[in-house]
XYZ file of C-alpha atoms in Angstrom:
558
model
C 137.018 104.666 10.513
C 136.696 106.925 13.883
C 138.470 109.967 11.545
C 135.823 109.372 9.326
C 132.898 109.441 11.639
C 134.147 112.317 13.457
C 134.227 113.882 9.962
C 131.164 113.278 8.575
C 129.219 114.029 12.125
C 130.538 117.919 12.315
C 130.711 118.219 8.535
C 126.973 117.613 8.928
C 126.378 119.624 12.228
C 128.931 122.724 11.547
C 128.361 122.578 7.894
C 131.687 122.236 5.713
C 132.677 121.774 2.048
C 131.060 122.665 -1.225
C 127.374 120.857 -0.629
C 124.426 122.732 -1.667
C 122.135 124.925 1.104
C 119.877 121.826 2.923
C 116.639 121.226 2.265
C 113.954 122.113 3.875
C 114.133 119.601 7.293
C 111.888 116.835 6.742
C 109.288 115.350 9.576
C 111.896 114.008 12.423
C 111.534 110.120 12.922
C 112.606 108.742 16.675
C 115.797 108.219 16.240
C 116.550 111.472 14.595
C 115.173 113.469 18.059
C 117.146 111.059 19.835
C 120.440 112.188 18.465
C 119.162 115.759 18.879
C 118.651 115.582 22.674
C 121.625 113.786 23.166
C 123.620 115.967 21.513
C 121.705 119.303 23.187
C 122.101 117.408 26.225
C 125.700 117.545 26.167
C 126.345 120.651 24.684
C 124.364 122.087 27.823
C 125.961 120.024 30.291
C 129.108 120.475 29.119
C 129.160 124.521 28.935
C 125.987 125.889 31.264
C 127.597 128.688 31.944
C 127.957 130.166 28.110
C 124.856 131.411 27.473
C 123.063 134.500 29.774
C 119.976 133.569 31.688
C 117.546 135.219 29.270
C 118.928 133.765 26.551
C 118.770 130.039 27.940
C 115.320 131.022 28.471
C 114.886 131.751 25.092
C 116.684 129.126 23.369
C 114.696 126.462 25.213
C 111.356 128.069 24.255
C 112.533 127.961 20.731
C 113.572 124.107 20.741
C 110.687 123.385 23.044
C 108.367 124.751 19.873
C 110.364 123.121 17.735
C 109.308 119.777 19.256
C 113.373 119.218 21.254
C 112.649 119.722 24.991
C 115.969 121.101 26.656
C 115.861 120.813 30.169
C 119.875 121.489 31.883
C 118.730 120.893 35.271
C 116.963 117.623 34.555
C 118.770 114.573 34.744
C 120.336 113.099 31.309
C 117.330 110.940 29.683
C 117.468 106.841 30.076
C 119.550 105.449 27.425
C 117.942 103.739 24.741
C 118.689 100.011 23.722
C 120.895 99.930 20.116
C 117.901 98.753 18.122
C 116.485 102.095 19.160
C 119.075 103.867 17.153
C 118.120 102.633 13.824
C 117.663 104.736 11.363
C 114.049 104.974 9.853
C 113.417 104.024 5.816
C 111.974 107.326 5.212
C 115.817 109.134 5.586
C 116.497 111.209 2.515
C 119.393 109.137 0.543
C 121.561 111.969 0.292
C 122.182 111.187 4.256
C 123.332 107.647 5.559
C 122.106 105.992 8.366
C 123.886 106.600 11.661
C 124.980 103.268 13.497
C 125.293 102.634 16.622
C 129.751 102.802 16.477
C 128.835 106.159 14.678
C 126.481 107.306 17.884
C 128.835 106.338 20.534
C 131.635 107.866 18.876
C 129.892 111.328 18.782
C 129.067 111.157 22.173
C 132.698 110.279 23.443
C 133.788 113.394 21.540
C 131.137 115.758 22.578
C 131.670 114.629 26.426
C 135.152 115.552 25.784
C 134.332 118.949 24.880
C 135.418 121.036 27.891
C 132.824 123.321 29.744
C 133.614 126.475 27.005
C 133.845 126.064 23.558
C 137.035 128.068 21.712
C 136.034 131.320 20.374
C 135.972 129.113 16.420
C 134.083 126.379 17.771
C 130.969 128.548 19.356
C 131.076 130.599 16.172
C 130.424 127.372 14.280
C 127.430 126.296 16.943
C 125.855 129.660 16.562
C 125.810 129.034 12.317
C 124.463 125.679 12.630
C 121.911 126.490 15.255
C 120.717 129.776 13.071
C 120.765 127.053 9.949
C 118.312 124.986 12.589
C 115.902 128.392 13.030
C 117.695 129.214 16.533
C 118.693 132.237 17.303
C 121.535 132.170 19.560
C 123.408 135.375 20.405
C 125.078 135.398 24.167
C 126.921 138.759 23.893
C 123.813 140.766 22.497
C 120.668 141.311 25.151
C 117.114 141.133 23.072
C 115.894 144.473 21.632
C 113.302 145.863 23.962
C 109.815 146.367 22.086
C 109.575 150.084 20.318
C 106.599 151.965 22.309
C 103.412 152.186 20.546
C 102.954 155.752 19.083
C 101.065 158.169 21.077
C 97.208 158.700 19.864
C 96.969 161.784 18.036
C 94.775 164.387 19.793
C 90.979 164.683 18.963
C 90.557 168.028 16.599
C 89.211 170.606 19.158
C 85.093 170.558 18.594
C 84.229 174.147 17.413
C 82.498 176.253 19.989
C 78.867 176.579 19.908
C 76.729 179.745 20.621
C 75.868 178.489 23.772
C 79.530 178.197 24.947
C 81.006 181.598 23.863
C 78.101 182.653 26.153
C 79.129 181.335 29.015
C 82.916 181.805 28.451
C 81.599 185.953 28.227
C 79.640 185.451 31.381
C 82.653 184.132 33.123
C 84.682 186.912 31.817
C 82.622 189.297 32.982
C 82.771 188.020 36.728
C 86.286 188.028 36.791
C 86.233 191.617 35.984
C 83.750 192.696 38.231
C 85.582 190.406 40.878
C 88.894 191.558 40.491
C 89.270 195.187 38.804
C 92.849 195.841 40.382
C 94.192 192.224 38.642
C 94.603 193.560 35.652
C 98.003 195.831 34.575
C 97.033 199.273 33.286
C 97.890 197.988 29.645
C 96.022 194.998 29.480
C 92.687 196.851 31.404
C 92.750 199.332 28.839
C 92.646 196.759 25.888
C 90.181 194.560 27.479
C 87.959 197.999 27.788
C 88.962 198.685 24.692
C 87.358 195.603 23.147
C 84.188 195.626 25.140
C 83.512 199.070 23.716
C 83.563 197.809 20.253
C 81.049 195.165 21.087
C 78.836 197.566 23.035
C 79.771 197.000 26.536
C 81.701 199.171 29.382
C 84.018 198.180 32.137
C 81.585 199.417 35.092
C 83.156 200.933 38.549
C 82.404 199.184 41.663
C 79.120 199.955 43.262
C 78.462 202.342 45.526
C 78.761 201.615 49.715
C 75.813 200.747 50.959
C 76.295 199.822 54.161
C 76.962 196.301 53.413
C 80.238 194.018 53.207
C 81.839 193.966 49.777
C 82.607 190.550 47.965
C 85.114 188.897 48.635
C 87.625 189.176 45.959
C 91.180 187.869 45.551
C 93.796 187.916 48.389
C 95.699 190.291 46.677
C 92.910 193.276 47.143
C 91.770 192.977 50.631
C 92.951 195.947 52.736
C 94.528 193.481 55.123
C 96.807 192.047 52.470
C 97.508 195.277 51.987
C 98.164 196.487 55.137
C 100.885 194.073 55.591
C 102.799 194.502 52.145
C 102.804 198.127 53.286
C 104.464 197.162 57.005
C 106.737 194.726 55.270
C 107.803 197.307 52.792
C 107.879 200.576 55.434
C 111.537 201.201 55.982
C 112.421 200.575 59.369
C 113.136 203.264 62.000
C 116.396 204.638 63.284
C 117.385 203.718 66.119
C 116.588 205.992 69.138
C 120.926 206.832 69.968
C 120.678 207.620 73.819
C 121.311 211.141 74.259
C 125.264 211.536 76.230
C 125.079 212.953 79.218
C 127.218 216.248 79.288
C 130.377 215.648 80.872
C 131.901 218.447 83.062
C 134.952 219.795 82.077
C 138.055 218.546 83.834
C 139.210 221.651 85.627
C 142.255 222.694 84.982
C 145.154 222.049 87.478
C 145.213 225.131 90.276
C 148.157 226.925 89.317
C 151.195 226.663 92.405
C 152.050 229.687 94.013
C 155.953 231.030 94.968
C 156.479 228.770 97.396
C 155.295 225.158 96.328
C 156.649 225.816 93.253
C 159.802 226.155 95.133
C 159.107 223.272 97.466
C 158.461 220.861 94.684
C 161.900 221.854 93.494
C 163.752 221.314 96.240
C 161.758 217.879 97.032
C 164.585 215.846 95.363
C 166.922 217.527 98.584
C 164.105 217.848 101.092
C 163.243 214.193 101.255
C 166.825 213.100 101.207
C 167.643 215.080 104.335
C 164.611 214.898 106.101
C 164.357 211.005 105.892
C 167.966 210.499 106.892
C 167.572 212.763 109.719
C 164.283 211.204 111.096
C 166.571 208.067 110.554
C 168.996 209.003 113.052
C 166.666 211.617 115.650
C 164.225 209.151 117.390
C 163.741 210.916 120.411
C 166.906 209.936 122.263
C 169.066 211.838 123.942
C 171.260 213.780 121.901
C 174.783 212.571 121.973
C 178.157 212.910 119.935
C 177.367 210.090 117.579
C 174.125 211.396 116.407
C 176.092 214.629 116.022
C 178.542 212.624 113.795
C 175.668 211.555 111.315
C 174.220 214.568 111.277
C 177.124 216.199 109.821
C 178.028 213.038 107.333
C 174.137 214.047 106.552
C 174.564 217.593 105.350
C 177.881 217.252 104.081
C 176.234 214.435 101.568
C 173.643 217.147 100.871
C 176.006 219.573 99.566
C 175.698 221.913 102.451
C 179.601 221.985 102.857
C 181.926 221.097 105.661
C 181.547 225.013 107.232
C 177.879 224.570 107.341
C 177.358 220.981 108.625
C 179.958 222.173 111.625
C 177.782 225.540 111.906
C 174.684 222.980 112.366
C 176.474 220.745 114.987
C 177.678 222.879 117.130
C 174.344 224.915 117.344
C 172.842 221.425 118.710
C 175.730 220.724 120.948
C 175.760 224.051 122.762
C 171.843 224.145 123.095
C 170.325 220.573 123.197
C 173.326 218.160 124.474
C 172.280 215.453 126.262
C 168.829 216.135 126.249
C 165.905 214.548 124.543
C 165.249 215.445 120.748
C 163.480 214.511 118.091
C 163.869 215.049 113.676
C 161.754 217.925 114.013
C 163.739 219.718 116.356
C 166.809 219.112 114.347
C 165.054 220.211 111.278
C 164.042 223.622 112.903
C 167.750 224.478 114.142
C 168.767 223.502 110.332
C 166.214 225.974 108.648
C 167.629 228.966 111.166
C 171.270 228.148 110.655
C 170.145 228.199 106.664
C 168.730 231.426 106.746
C 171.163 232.979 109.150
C 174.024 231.885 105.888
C 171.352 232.955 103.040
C 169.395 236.117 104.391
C 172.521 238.589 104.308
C 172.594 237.275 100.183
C 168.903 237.943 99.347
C 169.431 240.862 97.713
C 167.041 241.626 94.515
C 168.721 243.126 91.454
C 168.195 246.910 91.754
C 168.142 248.609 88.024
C 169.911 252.357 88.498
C 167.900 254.399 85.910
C 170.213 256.821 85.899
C 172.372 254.712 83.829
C 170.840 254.406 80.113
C 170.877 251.576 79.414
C 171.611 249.500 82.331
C 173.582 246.525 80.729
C 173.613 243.346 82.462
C 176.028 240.425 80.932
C 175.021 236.629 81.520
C 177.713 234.453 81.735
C 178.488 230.772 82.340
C 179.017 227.605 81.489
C 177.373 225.737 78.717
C 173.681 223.981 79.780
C 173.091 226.345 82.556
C 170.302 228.498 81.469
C 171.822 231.423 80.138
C 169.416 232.312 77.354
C 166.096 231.067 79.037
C 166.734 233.284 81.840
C 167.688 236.388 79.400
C 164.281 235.682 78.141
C 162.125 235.347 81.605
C 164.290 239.097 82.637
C 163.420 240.816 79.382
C 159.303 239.605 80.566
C 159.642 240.574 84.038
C 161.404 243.938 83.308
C 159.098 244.810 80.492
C 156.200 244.076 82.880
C 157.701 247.139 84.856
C 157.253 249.139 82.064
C 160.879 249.356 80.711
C 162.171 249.242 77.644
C 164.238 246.361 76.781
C 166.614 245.134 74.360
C 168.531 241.559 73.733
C 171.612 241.160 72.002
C 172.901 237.378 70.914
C 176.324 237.357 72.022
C 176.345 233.468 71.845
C 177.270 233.745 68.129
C 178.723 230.346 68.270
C 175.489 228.851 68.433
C 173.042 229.430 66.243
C 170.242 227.537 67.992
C 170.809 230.417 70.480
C 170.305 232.901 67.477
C 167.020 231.805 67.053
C 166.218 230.894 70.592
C 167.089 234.812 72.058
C 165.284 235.714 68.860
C 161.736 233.595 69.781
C 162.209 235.498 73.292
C 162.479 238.601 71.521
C 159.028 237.934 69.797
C 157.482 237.090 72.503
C 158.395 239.745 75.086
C 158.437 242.460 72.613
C 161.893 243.148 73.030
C 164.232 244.100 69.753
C 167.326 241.752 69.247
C 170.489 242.955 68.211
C 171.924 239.844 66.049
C 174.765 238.910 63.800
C 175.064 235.811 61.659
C 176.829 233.052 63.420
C 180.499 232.468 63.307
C 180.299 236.846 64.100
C 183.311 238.386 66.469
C 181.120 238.507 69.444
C 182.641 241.592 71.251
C 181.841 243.560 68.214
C 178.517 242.680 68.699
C 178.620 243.624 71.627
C 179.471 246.920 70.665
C 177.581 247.653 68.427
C 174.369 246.356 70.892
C 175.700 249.313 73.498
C 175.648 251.785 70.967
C 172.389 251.348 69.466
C 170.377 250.764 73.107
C 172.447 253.945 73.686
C 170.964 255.532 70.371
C 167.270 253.944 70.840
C 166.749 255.144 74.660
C 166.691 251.648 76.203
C 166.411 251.387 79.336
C 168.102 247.800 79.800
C 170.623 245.772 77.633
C 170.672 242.179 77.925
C 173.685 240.398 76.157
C 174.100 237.166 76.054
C 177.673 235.358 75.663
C 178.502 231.876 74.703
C 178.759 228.990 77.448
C 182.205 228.356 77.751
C 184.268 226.042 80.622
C 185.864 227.562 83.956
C 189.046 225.843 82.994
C 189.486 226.859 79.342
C 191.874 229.767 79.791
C 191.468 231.128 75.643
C 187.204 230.992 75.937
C 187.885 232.894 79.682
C 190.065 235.793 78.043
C 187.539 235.496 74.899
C 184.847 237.471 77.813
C 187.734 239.091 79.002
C 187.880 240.843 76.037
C 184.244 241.494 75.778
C 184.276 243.038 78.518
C 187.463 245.268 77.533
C 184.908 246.435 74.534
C 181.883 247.390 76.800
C 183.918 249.802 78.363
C 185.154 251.964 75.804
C 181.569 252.479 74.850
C 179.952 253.128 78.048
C 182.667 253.163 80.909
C 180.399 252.307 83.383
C 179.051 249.317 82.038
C 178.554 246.584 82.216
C 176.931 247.678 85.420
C 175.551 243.894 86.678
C 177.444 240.533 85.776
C 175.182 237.546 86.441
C 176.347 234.405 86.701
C 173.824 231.546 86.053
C 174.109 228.102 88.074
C 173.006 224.709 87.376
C 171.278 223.194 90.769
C 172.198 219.892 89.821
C 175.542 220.249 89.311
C 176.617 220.274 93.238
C 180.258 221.031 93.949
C 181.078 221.911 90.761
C 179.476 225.187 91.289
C 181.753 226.406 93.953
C 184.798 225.744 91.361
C 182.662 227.926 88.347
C 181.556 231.008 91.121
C 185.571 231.383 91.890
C 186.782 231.749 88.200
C 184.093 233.596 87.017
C 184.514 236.077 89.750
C 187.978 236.322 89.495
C 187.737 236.829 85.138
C 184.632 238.240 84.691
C 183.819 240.270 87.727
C 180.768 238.575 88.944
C 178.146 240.542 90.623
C 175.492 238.412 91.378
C 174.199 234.783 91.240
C 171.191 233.383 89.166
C 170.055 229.509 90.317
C 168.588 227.918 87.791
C 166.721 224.524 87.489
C 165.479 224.013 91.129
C 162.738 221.451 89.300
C 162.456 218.664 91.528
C 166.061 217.054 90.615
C 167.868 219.991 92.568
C 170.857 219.237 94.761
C 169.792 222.518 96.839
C 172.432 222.945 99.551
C 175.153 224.083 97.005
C 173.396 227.198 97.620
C 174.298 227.285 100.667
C 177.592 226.456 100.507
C 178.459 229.520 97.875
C 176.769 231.780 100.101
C 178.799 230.725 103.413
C 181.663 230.940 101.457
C 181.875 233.525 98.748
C 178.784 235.866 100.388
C 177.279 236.805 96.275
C 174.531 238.245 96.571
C 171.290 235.737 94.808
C 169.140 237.796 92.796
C 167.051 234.985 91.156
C 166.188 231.364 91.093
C 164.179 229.331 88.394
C 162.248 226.788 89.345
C 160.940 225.362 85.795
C 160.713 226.895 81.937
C 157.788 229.055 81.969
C 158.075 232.794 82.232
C 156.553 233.459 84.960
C 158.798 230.696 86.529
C 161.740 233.271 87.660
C 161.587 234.613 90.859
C 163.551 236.766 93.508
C 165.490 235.220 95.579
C 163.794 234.877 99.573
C 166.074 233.393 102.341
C 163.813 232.071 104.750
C 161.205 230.370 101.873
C 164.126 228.311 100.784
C 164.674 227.550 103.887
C 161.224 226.276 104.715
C 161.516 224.264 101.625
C 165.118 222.494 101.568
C 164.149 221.804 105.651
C 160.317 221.137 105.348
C 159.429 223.020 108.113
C 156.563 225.603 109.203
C 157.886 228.963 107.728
């Protein structure tokens, strides 16, 4: 009997089978309210949480005006005695009376219901409330209201006589108030169309002495004014004028004998400070003597002339007080005592035409520069010179003898290189013979002391001069490397003893000079020094003077 009530309760408050759409709802007796609230009640209770806020809201306004006051947070109504719960006589027949079994079952199984309903079950309590005239709808939020539709606008009232009078006055002020608003095009129709009604655009009155009206910002001079500054390109700056800056001057040119000093500086300070090292005013005795002659014998001065030096001191100052200076001045006379009989300048017989001088030595020395710096000096004299590149091994020194040419003026007798060099040489004799020349400089290749084949290569040379002009060559310089040192004494002896040397040439006294080999080839083989170079430039060749070097190697007074 419980299946059965259960049935017929939701078959009547979900709907269900094939019974016709329900009546309209008759007037609701007592008992049928009753079994509304209680069933609202639990529905509520049992599932608060379903339906939104706004929606609760609504639904209870909706039962309230339906005459079914739901009220969640109240407490649950008093229950009413059984008797209560009779139906009334005035139920429609079509619907049995509810007992009290029937009532109690329904509200076991409602209480039962948990807090949400199954997706089927709400679907079925949203139909039967919308039969009921509720609208219940939890997912979807109320439509707002539309907005009312905006008024249309009031039809514009057409202007009276009396307005378009006004509206001309007004014009006209604005004119007169402001003639430089206007663009040109838009001034020109607006004259344009006072003309055809009879009226002119009028200029602004005459000054009379009094302000003018005050018009818009844009036309006051002030306005103006700054528009203009803002707009005025701004100045250059004002660069501050240099203030002239003197030339550097150029370096004073050195004469003879610093030139010669500063060459010799590299020997000069190595002597001098080991002599001021061992002479401190003491009295001179045989150890000092000692290291004074390990002293120039370091300096390349040779064993003959350190024992020259020695004994001068022993005989004269021995025992005695003496000081580095002192030494230093009985150096530079023993120096020039060995170099003044070999200070001999190259004398040029005229007589012989042409005067042929051959340069020999080894390779590096300065052969070719100093071929170059005698053709300047020589043709400063007035003579007439000419080169010839015997060095046709090298063909740097082709080119180099050739530049020298160019600039002294002096014609080069060449050949290409790989060229038989004595024929050269021949041929050089024979046309400073045929030209009038008054000097012949030939140049040979640098060749090794100790190379017996290049030695009898000048040899021959030399064998080839002679059966042109007999006589010649008339001067055979030797050039000499001043940094070389000993090595020098070892090149003067073979040269002299193949070639025939006549005279020395020192080359490269530039500050790296190992001077005192001078002196040593002087003491011992007594050539006579024409020249010495003390640097590249042409004017850098010089004649040979005994006591300046001297002066310069010692650093004394001269």
């Amino acid at each position: 009997m419980a299946e059965q009530k259960k049935k017929g309760f939701f078959q009547r408050l979900f709907g269900g089978g094939d019974k016709p759409a329900p009546p309209p709802p008759p007037e609701h007796s007592v008992a049928e309210d009753l079994e509304a609230d209680i069933v609202l009640d639990e529905v509520v209770e049992a599932a608060p949480l379903v339906l939104p806020p706004d929606q609760e809201v609504a639904l209870e306004e909706a039962m309230h005006e339906a005459g079914m006051l739901v009220t969640p947070d109240a407490p649950p109504p008093d229950e009413q005695p059984p008797e209560a719960l009779e139906p009334s006589p005035a139920a429609p027949e079509s619907q049995p009376p509810i007992s009290s079994e029937e009532i109690l079952a329904d509200e076991f199984i409602v209480e039962a219901v948990p807090e949400i309903l199954p997706p089927d079950q709400e679907l079925a309590l949203v139909e039967a409330m919308h039969d009921a005239g509720l609208q219940v709808t939890p997912e979807a939020p109320p439509a707002p209201p539309e907005p009312p539709a905006p008024p249309e606008p009031p039809a514009a009232p057409e202007p009276s006589v009396e307005d378009e009078l006004v509206a001309d006055i007004i014009l006209d002020d604005i004119v007169e108030a402001a003639p430089l608003v206007l663009p040109p095009d838009q001034e020109i129709a607006l004259e344009e169309a006072l003309h055809d009604e009879g009226r002119t655009i009028e200029g602004p009155p005459a000054d009379t002495g009094s302000e003018p009206p005050a018009g818009p910002p844009e036309a006051t001079p002030a306005y103006i004014e700054d528009v203009e500054e803002q707009q005025a390109p701004e100045p250059a700056p004002v660069l501050p004028v240099p203030t002239p800056v003197a030339p550097a001057e150029p370096p004073k040119k050195q004469n003879w004998l610093q030139r010669l000093a500063s060459g010799l500086k590299r020997s000069s300070d190595q002597l001098t400070g080991s002599i001021a090292a061992v002479f401190t005013k003491k009295r001179l005795d045989q150890a000092m003597l000692d290291d004074l002659e390990d002293i120039l014998i370091q300096s390349d001065f040779g064993v003959d002339m350190a024992t020259d030096v020695t004994e001068a001191l022993r005989r004269d100052r021995f025992d005695r007080d003496i000081s580095s200076d002192e030494v230093r001045d009985v150096l530079a006379t023993e120096i020039v005592k060995v170099l003044e009989p070999v200070a001999r300048p190259l004398v040029i017989d005229s007589a012989a035409k042409p005067y042929v001088i051959l340069m020999v030595g080894v390779n590096g020395t300065g052969k070719t520069t100093t071929i170059g710096k005698l053709a300047s000096l020589y043709g400063a004299e007035g003579k007439k010179v000419m080169l010839a590149a015997g060095d046709t091994f090298r063909a740097a020194a082709i080119e180099q003898l050739q530049v020298w040419g160019d600039r002294t003026g002096a014609p080069v007798v060449k050949k290409p290189a790989g060229s038989d060099a004595s024929g050269l040489a021949y041929e050089a004799v024979e046309r400073a013979k045929a030209e009038g020349a008054d000097i012949l400089i030939i140049d040979t290749a640098g060749r090794l002391q100790n190379r017996d084949e290049l030695m009898s290569e000048l040899e021959k040379i030399i064998r080839v001069i002679k059966k042109v002009e007999p006589s010649a060559p008339h001067a055979t310089l030797l050039t000499l490397d001043a940094t070389t040192g000993q090595n020098a004494l070892n090149q003067v002896e073979i040269f002299g003893k193949r070639a025939g040397v006549t005279g020395l040439v020192m080359t490269k006294l530039d500050g790296t000079a190992r001077g005192g080999i001078l002196v040593a080839i002087a003491r011992k083989f007594a050539l006579p020094v024409h020249f010495i170079g003390v640097g590249e430039g042409v004017d850098n060749l010089e004649a040979f003077a005994a006591r300046d070097f001297a002066a310069a190697i010692a650093r004394t007074a001269q």
